[in-house]
Amino acid sequence: MATIVPAPSSQSVAAALAATGVGTLTTPTYEWFTDDETLLSVPEFDDDAAIVVGSTATNDAHIELLQLQDAVREAGATDITTVIPYLGYARQDQAFKTGQPVSARAMAKAISTGTDRVIVVNPHEPDVTDFFTVPTEAVDAAAALADPLDDLSEPLFVAPDEGATALATTTRDAYGEGEVDYFEKERDYDTGAVEVTPSDATVEGRDVVLVDDIIATGGTMSGAINALHDHDVGRVYACCVHPVLAGAARTKLAAAGVEAVIGTDTIERAVSDVSVAPAIADVLR
């Protein structure tokens, strides 16, 4: 059985992963120096196999993950699996302008140097797994988003665009009933206004579950909630695997009339109602 080594960013998901029985927890130590450098150590680690768990939602979190990988290798680990519940920089998967970096590639290469295997939960761009230079697998944890949903009336699961329909379908299948649809945008070129509506399904009087991989600023999701309420829906739930919820995102959703926001523990937030640990454990076993 491997030893699970949690980064500061992923203590909850690491604990939940240990509860599945795939490994036992060790407790790293964290130190900060006067020049703002960090030092993460694993004084109690004594194993051949390590599962390092760390979301990389911040630049500091990237450094902490790299330090823990190196620390367990120094402590004798010969088999290191790195679990990244939330992969930062995944949306920078190409150079959008001349002279820009492909940041997702740079981060993936750095992480690959200290591990033998990588597991990533719902990367925003699935192809970023190709940037890693060690075996890498993407895990879909969207099914967990259905767990808190209960007694929905004629449920409709809606993705923000056609490309995200698979997430909505996974959540619907886990719930057990309902239709799946996605939003289409129609622009009035005279006024510049954009109307967002589900493409096919009737929404009046129905409970709607909006499903996306990330809620970042809340702009897209709050706009969708407003559009749904214009069509006299029932309750509207906002579900995401990665609850970034930057700035005033949570306020935007509340002002738009969301019934509840449901996220996972890939990023530890107040809305992290479910864990991705079971989905990760299925891959580790």
Coordinates of C-alpha atoms in Angstrom, one line a residue, residues 23-179:
G23 CA -3.1 4.3 0.9
T24 CA -2.2 5.7 4.3
L25 CA -1.6 9.4 5.0
T26 CA 1.6 11.0 6.1
T27 CA 1.9 14.5 7.4
P28 CA 4.3 16.9 5.6
T29 CA 5.7 19.9 7.4
Y30 CA 5.5 23.4 6.0
E31 CA 8.0 26.1 6.5
W32 CA 8.2 29.7 5.2
F33 CA 11.4 31.7 5.2
T34 CA 11.7 35.5 5.5
D35 CA 12.4 35.8 1.7
D36 CA 9.0 34.1 1.1
E37 CA 10.5 30.8 0.0
T38 CA 8.8 27.7 1.1
L39 CA 10.1 24.3 2.3
L40 CA 7.8 21.3 2.3
S41 CA 9.3 18.1 3.9
V42 CA 8.2 14.6 4.6
P43 CA 9.9 13.6 7.9
E44 CA 7.6 10.6 8.5
F45 CA 7.7 9.2 5.0
D46 CA 9.1 5.6 4.9
D47 CA 7.8 3.8 1.8
D48 CA 8.8 2.7 -1.7
A49 CA 5.5 4.0 -3.2
A50 CA 4.2 7.5 -2.8
I51 CA 1.0 9.2 -4.0
V52 CA 1.6 12.9 -4.0
V53 CA -1.7 14.8 -4.1
G54 CA -1.8 18.5 -5.0
S55 CA -4.0 20.9 -6.9
T56 CA -2.0 23.6 -8.7
A57 CA -4.5 26.5 -8.5
T58 CA -1.8 29.0 -7.6
N59 CA 1.9 29.5 -8.5
D60 CA 2.8 28.6 -4.9
A61 CA 0.9 25.4 -5.2
H62 CA 3.0 24.4 -8.3
I63 CA 6.2 24.9 -6.3
E64 CA 4.9 23.0 -3.3
L65 CA 3.9 20.1 -5.5
L66 CA 7.4 19.9 -7.0
Q67 CA 9.0 20.1 -3.6
L68 CA 6.9 17.2 -2.3
Q69 CA 7.8 15.1 -5.4
D70 CA 11.5 15.7 -4.7
A71 CA 11.1 15.1 -1.0
V72 CA 9.6 11.7 -1.3
R73 CA 12.2 10.7 -3.9
E74 CA 14.9 11.8 -1.5
A75 CA 13.3 9.8 1.2
G76 CA 13.5 6.6 -0.8
A77 CA 10.4 6.4 -3.0
T78 CA 11.0 4.5 -6.2
D79 CA 7.4 4.7 -7.5
I80 CA 5.7 8.1 -7.4
T81 CA 2.2 8.8 -8.6
T82 CA 1.2 12.5 -8.7
V83 CA -2.5 13.2 -8.4
I84 CA -3.5 16.7 -9.6
P85 CA -7.2 17.3 -8.7
Y86 CA -7.1 20.7 -10.4
L87 CA -4.5 21.4 -13.0
G88 CA -3.7 25.1 -13.1
Y89 CA -2.7 26.7 -16.5
A90 CA -4.7 24.1 -18.4
R91 CA -6.5 26.8 -20.3
Q92 CA -3.1 28.1 -21.5
D93 CA -2.8 25.1 -23.8
Q94 CA -1.5 27.1 -26.8
A95 CA 0.4 30.3 -27.7
F96 CA -2.4 32.7 -28.5
K97 CA 0.0 35.5 -29.7
T98 CA 3.5 35.5 -31.1
G99 CA 6.1 35.2 -28.3
Q100 CA 3.7 33.8 -25.7
P101 CA 4.5 30.5 -23.9
V102 CA 2.4 27.4 -24.0
S103 CA 2.2 27.5 -20.2
A104 CA 0.3 24.2 -19.8
R105 CA 3.2 22.4 -21.6
A106 CA 5.8 24.1 -19.4
M107 CA 4.0 23.2 -16.2
A108 CA 3.4 19.6 -17.4
K109 CA 7.1 19.1 -18.2
A110 CA 8.2 20.4 -14.9
I111 CA 5.8 18.1 -13.0
S112 CA 6.9 15.1 -15.1
T113 CA 10.5 15.4 -14.0
G114 CA 9.6 14.3 -10.4
T115 CA 7.1 11.5 -10.9
D116 CA 6.5 8.2 -12.7
R117 CA 2.8 8.7 -13.4
V118 CA 0.2 11.5 -13.4
I119 CA -3.5 11.5 -12.7
V120 CA -5.5 14.7 -13.6
V121 CA -9.1 15.3 -12.8
N122 CA -11.2 16.8 -15.6
P123 CA -8.6 19.0 -17.2
H124 CA -10.2 22.0 -19.0
E125 CA -8.5 21.0 -22.3
P126 CA -8.2 17.2 -22.4
D127 CA -5.3 17.3 -24.8
V128 CA -3.1 18.9 -22.1
T129 CA -2.4 15.4 -20.8
D130 CA -0.2 14.9 -24.0
F131 CA 2.2 17.6 -22.6
F132 CA 3.3 15.3 -19.7
T133 CA 6.3 13.1 -20.5
V134 CA 5.2 10.3 -18.2
P135 CA 2.1 8.1 -18.4
T136 CA -0.9 10.4 -17.7
E137 CA -4.6 9.7 -17.3
A138 CA -7.5 12.0 -17.0
V139 CA -10.3 11.1 -14.6
D140 CA -13.9 12.2 -15.0
A141 CA -15.5 13.0 -11.7
A142 CA -18.6 14.7 -13.0
A143 CA -20.8 11.9 -11.7
A144 CA -20.2 13.0 -8.1
L145 CA -22.0 16.2 -8.8
A146 CA -25.3 14.4 -8.8
D147 CA -25.0 13.2 -5.2
P148 CA -26.5 16.3 -3.5
L149 CA -29.3 16.7 -6.0
D150 CA -32.6 15.4 -4.7
D151 CA -36.3 15.3 -5.8
L152 CA -35.8 17.4 -9.0
S153 CA -38.9 18.2 -11.0
E154 CA -38.7 17.1 -14.6
P155 CA -34.9 17.6 -14.5
L156 CA -33.0 19.1 -17.3
F157 CA -29.2 19.0 -17.3
V158 CA -27.7 21.7 -19.4
A159 CA -24.1 22.3 -20.5
P160 CA -22.8 25.9 -21.3
D161 CA -22.0 24.9 -24.9
E162 CA -22.2 21.8 -27.1
G163 CA -18.6 20.8 -26.3
A164 CA -19.4 20.3 -22.6
T165 CA -22.5 18.1 -23.2
A166 CA -20.6 15.0 -22.1
L167 CA -20.2 16.5 -18.5
A168 CA -23.9 17.2 -18.4
T169 CA -24.7 13.7 -19.6
T170 CA -22.4 12.0 -17.0
T171 CA -24.1 14.0 -14.2
R172 CA -27.6 13.1 -15.6
D173 CA -26.7 9.4 -15.8
A174 CA -25.5 9.5 -12.2
Y175 CA -28.7 11.2 -11.1
G176 CA -30.8 8.6 -13.0
E177 CA -33.3 10.6 -15.0
G178 CA -33.8 13.7 -17.0
E179 CA -32.9 15.3 -20.3

